[in-house]
Tab-separated table of C-alpha atoms and ligand atoms in Angstrom:
chain	number	residue	atom	x	y	z
A	17	MET	CA	0.035	0.035	0.068
A	18	GLY	CA	1.349	3.396	-1.022
A	19	ASP	CA	1.347	6.137	1.545
A	20	LEU	CA	0.439	9.254	-0.374
A	21	VAL	CA	-2.414	11.016	1.113
A	22	LEU	CA	-4.460	14.074	0.018
A	23	ALA	CA	-6.133	15.557	3.101
A	24	ILE	CA	-8.741	18.165	3.450
A	25	GLU	CA	-9.736	20.030	6.641
A	26	THR	CA	-12.741	22.438	6.826
A	27	SER	CA	-14.032	21.917	10.394
A	28	CYS	CA	-13.868	25.495	11.567
A	29	ASP	CA	-12.472	28.686	9.934
A	30	GLU	CA	-9.489	27.480	8.001
A	31	THR	CA	-9.831	25.933	4.545
A	32	ALA	CA	-6.893	23.581	4.327
A	33	ALA	CA	-5.377	20.879	2.079
A	34	ALA	CA	-2.190	18.974	2.272
A	35	VAL	CA	-0.311	16.192	0.474
A	36	VAL	CA	1.713	13.957	2.903
A	37	ASP	CA	3.934	10.995	1.807
A	38	GLY	CA	4.256	8.782	4.850
A	39	ARG	CA	5.790	11.111	7.626
A	40	ARG	CA	6.867	13.624	5.046
A	41	ILE	CA	4.842	16.839	4.237
A	42	LEU	CA	4.939	17.604	0.545
A	43	SER	CA	2.440	20.511	0.824
A	44	ASN	CA	0.393	22.036	3.604
A	45	ILE	CA	-1.869	24.936	2.429
A	46	VAL	CA	-4.182	26.847	4.911
A	47	SER	CA	-6.497	29.625	3.761
A	48	SER	CA	-7.719	31.367	6.962
A	49	GLN	CA	-11.010	33.081	7.226
A	50	ALA	CA	-10.136	34.706	10.607
A	51	ASP	CA	-10.404	38.248	9.182
A	52	LEU	CA	-13.936	37.529	7.964
A	53	HIS	CA	-14.936	36.510	11.360
A	54	ALA	CA	-13.190	39.116	13.357
A	55	VAL	CA	-15.747	41.802	12.820
A	56	TYR	CA	-18.270	39.503	14.620
A	57	GLY	CA	-15.861	38.606	17.412
A	58	GLY	CA	-15.932	34.934	16.683
A	59	VAL	CA	-16.632	32.269	14.030
A	60	VAL	CA	-20.099	32.724	12.325
A	61	PRO	CA	-20.987	29.047	11.221
A	62	GLU	CA	-22.897	29.993	8.205
A	63	VAL	CA	-20.208	32.505	6.930
A	64	ALA	CA	-17.607	29.784	7.452
A	65	ALA	CA	-19.425	27.134	5.390
A	66	ARG	CA	-20.080	29.529	2.566
A	67	HIS	CA	-16.400	30.668	2.507
A	68	HIS	CA	-15.182	27.050	2.515
A	69	LEU	CA	-17.376	26.459	-0.535
A	70	THR	CA	-15.804	29.253	-2.533
A	71	THR	CA	-12.183	28.448	-1.500
A	72	VAL	CA	-11.844	24.674	-1.155
A	73	ASN	CA	-11.225	23.757	-4.844
A	74	ALA	CA	-8.489	26.333	-5.209
A	75	VAL	CA	-6.879	25.164	-1.894
A	76	VAL	CA	-6.757	21.575	-3.008
A	77	ASP	CA	-5.469	22.508	-6.467
A	78	ARG	CA	-2.744	24.494	-4.820
A	79	ALA	CA	-1.821	21.635	-2.382
A	80	LEU	CA	-1.415	19.273	-5.278
A	81	ALA	CA	0.566	21.785	-7.405
A	82	VAL	CA	2.925	22.582	-4.564
A	83	SER	CA	3.484	18.851	-3.804
A	84	GLY	CA	4.226	18.100	-7.499
A	85	THR	CA	1.731	15.368	-7.443
A	86	SER	CA	-1.595	14.824	-9.167
A	87	LEU	CA	-4.902	13.389	-7.956
A	88	ARG	CA	-4.004	10.279	-9.881
A	89	ASP	CA	-0.823	9.677	-7.842
A	90	VAL	CA	-2.518	9.868	-4.328
A	91	ASP	CA	-3.323	6.472	-2.587
A	92	ARG	CA	-6.076	7.865	-0.457
A	93	ILE	CA	-8.142	10.992	0.185
A	94	ALA	CA	-8.657	11.978	3.833
A	95	VAL	CA	-11.038	14.467	5.355
A	96	THR	CA	-12.017	15.748	8.691
A	97	GLY	CA	-15.322	14.019	9.440
A	98	ARG	CA	-15.789	15.236	13.123
A	99	PRO	CA	-15.990	17.229	15.396
A	100	GLY	CA	-16.624	20.758	14.099
A	101	LEU	CA	-19.207	23.186	12.715
A	102	ILE	CA	-21.518	20.899	10.700
A	103	GLY	CA	-21.979	23.192	7.689
A	104	ALA	CA	-18.282	23.704	7.529
A	105	LEU	CA	-17.466	20.002	7.930
A	106	LEU	CA	-19.939	19.118	5.125
A	107	VAL	CA	-18.152	21.214	2.589
A	108	GLY	CA	-14.876	19.125	3.114
A	109	VAL	CA	-16.698	15.849	3.280
A	110	ALA	CA	-18.699	16.514	0.016
A	111	THR	CA	-15.397	17.667	-1.708
A	112	ALA	CA	-13.427	14.683	-0.544
A	113	LYS	CA	-16.157	12.277	-1.573
A	114	ALA	CA	-16.374	13.801	-5.083
A	115	LEU	CA	-12.608	13.654	-5.532
A	116	ALA	CA	-12.441	10.053	-4.206
A	117	TYR	CA	-15.196	8.998	-6.572
A	118	ALA	CA	-13.710	10.809	-9.518
A	119	ALA	CA	-10.227	9.458	-8.955
A	120	GLY	CA	-11.167	5.955	-7.796
A	121	LYS	CA	-9.587	6.307	-4.367
A	122	ASP	CA	-10.594	5.162	-0.972
A	123	LEU	CA	-11.844	7.691	1.625
A	124	VAL	CA	-10.631	8.218	5.139
A	125	MET	CA	-13.013	10.041	7.556
A	126	ALA	CA	-10.518	11.433	10.173
A	127	ASP	CA	-11.142	12.924	13.577
A	128	HIS	CA	-9.896	16.535	14.013
A	129	LEU	CA	-8.637	15.851	17.621
A	130	HIS	CA	-6.915	12.717	16.465
A	131	GLY	CA	-5.221	15.012	13.887
A	132	HIS	CA	-3.943	17.469	16.661
A	133	VAL	CA	-2.401	14.369	18.403
A	134	ALA	CA	-0.986	12.775	15.297
A	135	ALA	CA	0.590	16.051	14.138
A	136	CYS	CA	3.782	15.004	16.054
A	137	TRP	CA	3.905	11.761	14.047
A	138	LEU	CA	5.030	13.890	11.065
A	139	ALA	CA	8.693	14.801	10.312
A	140	PRO	CA	10.662	16.646	11.501
A	141	VAL	CA	9.274	15.867	14.913
A	142	ALA	CA	8.331	12.250	14.196
A	143	LEU	CA	7.679	11.168	17.756
A	144	ASP	CA	7.014	7.381	18.435
A	145	PRO	CA	4.896	6.166	21.403
A	146	PRO	CA	4.613	5.798	24.356
A	147	PHE	CA	4.037	9.497	25.250
A	148	VAL	CA	1.476	11.794	26.842
A	149	ALA	CA	-0.164	14.302	24.422
A	150	LEU	CA	-1.513	17.690	25.458
A	151	THR	CA	-4.154	19.022	23.039
A	152	ALA	CA	-5.271	22.548	23.624
A	153	SER	CA	-7.415	24.370	21.033
A	154	GLY	CA	-10.428	26.583	20.657
A	155	GLY	CA	-12.826	23.801	21.515
A	156	HIS	CA	-10.908	21.204	23.466
A	157	THR	CA	-8.299	20.846	26.168
A	158	ARG	CA	-7.285	17.307	26.994
A	159	LEU	CA	-4.396	14.984	27.959
A	160	ASP	CA	-4.081	11.603	26.178
A	161	LEU	CA	-1.880	8.640	26.823
A	162	VAL	CA	-0.580	7.539	23.366
A	163	GLU	CA	0.772	4.000	23.467
A	164	ASP	CA	-0.549	3.531	19.935
A	165	TYR	CA	-1.334	6.413	17.494
A	166	ALA	CA	-4.486	4.514	16.490
A	167	ARG	CA	-5.979	4.761	19.997
A	168	PRO	CA	-5.135	7.808	22.268
A	169	VAL	CA	-6.635	7.180	25.686
A	170	LEU	CA	-8.098	10.194	27.577
A	171	LEU	CA	-6.341	10.937	30.857
A	172	GLY	CA	-7.926	14.331	31.694
A	173	GLN	CA	-9.781	17.336	30.143
A	174	THR	CA	-11.355	20.626	30.797
A	175	LEU	CA	-14.549	20.444	32.826
A	176	ASP	CA	-15.804	23.748	31.411
A	177	ASP	CA	-14.120	26.117	28.955
A	178	ALA	CA	-11.441	25.184	26.553
A	179	ALA	CA	-8.046	26.907	27.020
A	180	GLY	CA	-8.338	28.604	23.639
A	181	GLU	CA	-11.864	29.697	24.361
A	182	ALA	CA	-10.671	31.273	27.545
A	183	ILE	CA	-7.838	33.013	25.616
A	184	ASP	CA	-10.105	34.396	23.014
A	185	LYS	CA	-12.673	35.632	25.444
A	186	GLY	CA	-9.953	37.171	27.781
A	187	ALA	CA	-8.260	38.806	24.751
A	188	ARG	CA	-11.569	40.294	23.756
A	189	LEU	CA	-11.869	41.927	27.236
A	190	LEU	CA	-8.500	43.416	26.657
A	191	GLY	CA	-9.655	44.759	23.157
A	192	ILE	CA	-7.650	42.208	21.039
A	193	PRO	CA	-9.583	40.990	17.952
A	194	TYR	CA	-10.570	37.400	17.190
A	195	PRO	CA	-8.648	34.964	17.251
A	196	GLY	CA	-7.085	36.409	20.491
A	197	GLY	CA	-4.059	34.052	20.944
A	198	PRO	CA	-1.433	35.642	18.846
A	199	GLY	CA	-2.458	39.166	19.987
A	200	LEU	CA	-2.522	38.118	23.628
A	201	GLU	CA	0.903	36.567	23.216
A	202	ALA	CA	2.278	39.693	21.660
A	203	LEU	CA	0.888	42.003	24.295
A	204	ALA	CA	1.999	39.619	27.209
A	205	ARG	CA	5.663	39.870	26.023
A	206	ASP	CA	5.838	43.385	27.599
A	207	GLY	CA	4.000	42.498	30.813
A	208	ASP	CA	4.641	40.971	34.224
A	209	PRO	CA	3.114	37.478	34.522
A	210	THR	CA	3.114	37.963	38.396
A	211	ALA	CA	1.436	41.333	38.410
A	212	PHE	CA	-2.070	39.787	38.867
A	213	ASP	CA	-2.952	36.632	40.881
A	214	PHE	CA	-5.460	35.021	38.784
A	215	PRO	CA	-6.835	31.619	39.691
A	216	VAL	CA	-4.914	28.699	38.064
A	217	GLY	CA	-7.183	26.578	36.028
A	218	LEU	CA	-6.823	23.147	37.672
A	219	ARG	CA	-9.408	20.810	39.070
A	220	SER	CA	-9.131	17.397	40.406
A	221	ARG	CA	-11.411	14.483	40.081
A	222	GLY	CA	-9.974	12.012	42.534
A	223	PRO	CA	-6.318	11.723	43.530
A	224	GLY	CA	-3.692	12.651	40.941
A	225	GLY	CA	-6.431	14.495	38.929
A	226	LEU	CA	-5.534	15.546	35.497
A	227	ASP	CA	-8.563	17.801	34.552
A	228	PHE	CA	-8.609	21.535	33.958
A	229	SER	CA	-11.096	24.366	34.591
A	230	TYR	CA	-11.012	27.723	32.878
A	231	ALA	CA	-14.405	29.398	33.712
A	232	GLY	CA	-12.900	30.953	36.929
A	233	VAL	CA	-10.022	32.615	35.378
A	234	LYS	CA	-12.087	34.268	32.655
A	235	THR	CA	-14.475	35.709	35.376
A	236	ALA	CA	-11.513	36.909	37.458
A	237	LEU	CA	-10.191	38.834	34.444
A	238	LEU	CA	-13.721	40.277	33.844
A	239	TYR	CA	-13.806	41.541	37.466
A	240	ALA	CA	-10.234	42.844	37.436
A	241	THR	CA	-11.040	44.910	34.225
A	242	ARG	CA	-14.245	46.226	35.871
A	243	ASP	CA	-12.459	47.246	39.067
A	244	LEU	CA	-9.531	48.995	37.220
A	245	GLY	CA	-11.909	50.929	34.805
A	246	ALA	CA	-10.956	51.928	31.287
A	247	ASP	CA	-7.932	54.041	32.248
A	248	GLY	CA	-6.689	51.574	34.779
A	249	VAL	CA	-6.839	48.771	32.100
A	250	ALA	CA	-5.149	50.838	29.541
A	251	ALA	CA	-2.253	51.553	31.927
A	252	CYS	CA	-1.633	47.881	32.765
A	253	ARG	CA	-2.902	45.985	29.713
A	254	ALA	CA	0.419	44.160	29.137
A	255	ASP	CA	0.514	43.021	32.792
A	256	LEU	CA	-3.080	41.817	32.561
A	257	ALA	CA	-2.278	39.930	29.390
A	258	ALA	CA	0.888	38.362	30.818
A	259	SER	CA	-0.763	37.322	34.079
A	260	TYR	CA	-3.816	35.979	32.288
A	261	GLN	CA	-1.750	33.966	29.801
A	262	GLU	CA	0.329	32.561	32.578
A	263	ALA	CA	-2.827	31.354	34.540
A	264	ILE	CA	-3.854	29.571	31.427
A	265	VAL	CA	-0.766	27.973	29.984
A	266	ARG	CA	1.190	27.155	33.152
A	267	PRO	CA	-1.374	24.593	34.334
A	268	LEU	CA	-1.321	23.014	30.821
A	269	ALA	CA	2.484	22.476	31.094
A	270	ASP	CA	2.269	21.387	34.774
A	271	ARG	CA	-0.398	18.759	34.255
A	272	LEU	CA	1.281	17.442	31.008
A	273	ILE	CA	4.497	16.843	32.865
A	274	ARG	CA	2.699	15.294	35.933
A	275	ALA	CA	0.675	13.058	33.562
A	276	ALA	CA	3.815	11.720	31.935
A	277	ALA	CA	5.282	10.877	35.424
A	278	GLN	CA	2.048	9.192	36.509
A	279	ALA	CA	1.962	7.113	33.287
A	280	GLY	CA	5.678	6.254	33.353
A	281	VAL	CA	6.310	7.348	29.877
A	282	PRO	CA	9.484	8.966	28.588
A	283	ALA	CA	8.099	11.715	26.350
A	284	VAL	CA	5.417	14.442	25.994
A	285	SER	CA	3.953	16.325	23.036
A	286	ILE	CA	1.797	19.363	22.516
A	287	GLY	CA	-0.768	20.250	19.820
A	288	GLY	CA	-3.701	22.442	18.999
A	289	GLY	CA	-3.819	26.101	18.346
A	290	VAL	CA	-2.719	27.081	22.021
A	291	ALA	CA	0.386	25.031	21.437
A	292	ALA	CA	1.499	27.767	19.241
A	293	ASN	CA	1.934	29.905	22.285
A	294	GLY	CA	5.618	30.657	22.970
A	295	ARG	CA	5.171	30.789	26.732
A	296	LEU	CA	3.527	27.392	26.775
A	297	ARG	CA	6.307	25.988	24.477
A	298	ALA	CA	8.974	27.306	26.793
A	299	LEU	CA	7.220	26.060	29.958
A	300	VAL	CA	6.816	22.554	28.524
A	301	GLU	CA	10.384	22.451	27.326
A	302	GLU	CA	11.566	23.572	30.765
A	303	GLY	CA	9.431	21.123	32.665
A	304	ALA	CA	10.295	18.175	30.312
A	305	GLY	CA	14.049	19.032	30.797
A	306	LYS	CA	13.742	19.042	34.594
A	307	HIS	CA	12.069	15.645	34.580
A	308	GLY	CA	14.350	14.088	31.940
A	309	LEU	CA	11.474	13.687	29.411
A	310	SER	CA	11.869	14.067	25.632
A	311	VAL	CA	9.626	16.543	24.167
A	312	ALA	CA	7.967	16.959	20.744
A	313	ILE	CA	6.957	20.536	19.897
A	314	PRO	CA	5.578	20.626	16.364
A	315	ASP	CA	6.041	23.788	14.166
A	316	ARG	CA	3.396	26.354	15.007
A	317	ALA	CA	1.806	25.698	11.527
A	318	LEU	CA	1.202	22.056	12.586
A	319	CYS	CA	-0.378	23.071	15.927
A	320	THR	CA	-2.926	25.503	14.554
A	321	ASP	CA	-5.590	23.839	12.273
A	322	ASN	CA	-4.112	22.418	9.119
A	323	ALA	CA	-4.662	19.399	6.820
A	324	ALA	CA	-1.258	17.682	7.195
A	325	MET	CA	-2.311	16.624	10.657
A	326	ILE	CA	-5.535	15.132	9.167
A	327	ALA	CA	-3.296	13.074	6.713
A	328	ALA	CA	-1.365	11.943	9.802
A	329	ALA	CA	-4.520	10.821	11.645
A	330	ALA	CA	-5.705	9.124	8.533
A	331	ARG	CA	-2.644	6.947	8.598
A	332	PHE	CA	-4.201	5.332	11.679
A	333	THR	CA	-7.825	5.312	10.568
A	334	GLU	CA	-9.586	2.540	8.534
A	335	PRO	CA	-10.107	3.726	4.807
A	336	ILE	CA	-13.583	3.303	3.299
A	337	PRO	CA	-13.768	1.977	-0.227
A	338	TRP	CA	-16.320	3.059	-2.909
A	339	PRO	CA	-19.294	2.835	-2.751
A	340	ASP	CA	-19.417	2.541	1.121
A	341	PHE	CA	-18.076	6.057	1.624
A	342	VAL	CA	-21.064	7.682	-0.093
A	343	GLY	CA	-22.976	7.025	3.076
A	344	ALA	CA	-20.272	8.358	5.394
A	345	ASP	CA	-21.582	11.291	7.460
A	346	ALA	CA	-19.936	14.462	8.928
A	347	VAL	CA	-20.721	14.644	12.668
A	348	ALA	CA	-20.617	17.907	14.664
A	349	THR	CA	-19.801	16.379	18.122
A	350	ALA	CA	-16.853	14.390	19.459
A	351	PRO	CA	-17.686	10.650	20.267
A	352	PRO	CA	-17.754	9.479	23.940
A	353	GLY	CA	-14.043	9.430	25.055
A	354	GLY	CA	-13.396	12.292	22.658
A	355	ILE	CA	-11.449	10.778	19.751
A	356	ALA	CA	-12.884	8.648	16.963
A	357	ALA	CA	-9.899	6.869	15.700
B	11	KG4	O1	-6.507	24.182	16.969
B	11	KG4	P1	-7.045	25.513	16.532
B	11	KG4	O2	-6.391	26.230	15.383
B	11	KG4	O3	-8.640	25.420	16.150
B	11	KG4	C1	-9.476	24.700	16.905
B	11	KG4	O4	-9.493	23.417	16.647
B	11	KG4	O5	-10.134	25.219	17.826
B	11	KG4	O6	-6.976	26.396	17.816
B	11	KG4	C2	-7.470	27.779	17.803
B	11	KG4	C3	-7.230	28.406	19.151
B	11	KG4	C4	-7.879	29.861	19.305
B	11	KG4	O7	-8.382	29.904	20.610
B	11	KG4	C5	-6.653	30.699	19.194
B	11	KG4	O8	-6.728	31.925	19.919
B	11	KG4	C6	-5.531	29.861	19.857
B	11	KG4	O9	-5.797	28.576	19.301
B	11	KG4	N1	-4.146	30.256	19.493
B	11	KG4	C7	-3.219	30.654	20.367
B	11	KG4	C8	-2.162	31.210	19.717
B	11	KG4	N2	-2.303	30.905	18.295
B	11	KG4	C9	-3.669	30.427	18.222
B	11	KG4	N3	-3.282	30.778	21.732
B	11	KG4	C10	-2.250	31.275	22.371
B	11	KG4	N4	-1.104	31.743	21.679
B	11	KG4	C11	-1.062	31.633	20.380
B	11	KG4	N5	0.057	32.065	19.725
B	12	ZN	ZN1	-8.171	22.311	15.902
């Protein structure tokens, strides 16, 4: 079986396509709609779906052209089947089905979260199990034990807001446009992370708990900005940003390191949009170093939504032959346990 995969990802507000040969990325094209949604302060599902529709063919063409391959050369076509915005997912799934039918290829319906975990399977990181994976994105925050890429096992997750959601909402309170992560990180660079004592987002279910909670820190920032008033906020925006960022990313790094120690594995990885955060990357590296763990930190472009990670997840997901894939459905929600591998 050849290993050349064309992958498509349209679960949220990035239209993405990639061609991946085994662990080697030949192209990874992302067309972001973020500017379109920024005026609304968040992703508008209907706008996202319509924009995917106008963009997806060009993005697929570009991914094939940059990779120097054609549709005929690829062995399988992969697409994000869940979870995500249903209208947005449907555009990718319909496109992938049409291409698979036209080219006579099998279709792989991949899971978006599985993709964030599998991103570190790709070169140049190319991490092999066992390890503990942190996935922190706009919709999810979780730790998985990966003893086999095909079956990540949930160890802990957020009990309320996702880390990225808390980042975007906090950024908005500080006047940073959607998506808030990169802007918050830039502002935090000039601030003091100890200036404000925001509650750290940890919560335990039982001893050695590995869960997270981000509703409290968001409310704490809201109260702090109210107490300070507009002029007060303006005077210490960078300190607020740095302290808020610290309260969100430090528990991610701490829990990841602790989870690896508890599971007795020699390595950790990070993924998801929040893993593009420089402070988180530094804390994870530092924590892993202290505990003698190896660490896989994929390029920022492989942390935020992209299609190469969907090709990686597809490597560990059963392909569906024609005509069975015609009945394969996009699903908005994550399955019980969180990852449909
Ligand atoms: O994985 P992703 O691209 O999309 C989802 O699957 O949700 O993650 C998006 C999230 C957003 O909340 C965004 O603000 C956050 O990742 N993000 C960051 C950074 N870049 C993106 N958060 C902190 N620092 C960053 N540099
Ligand atoms: Zn994502």
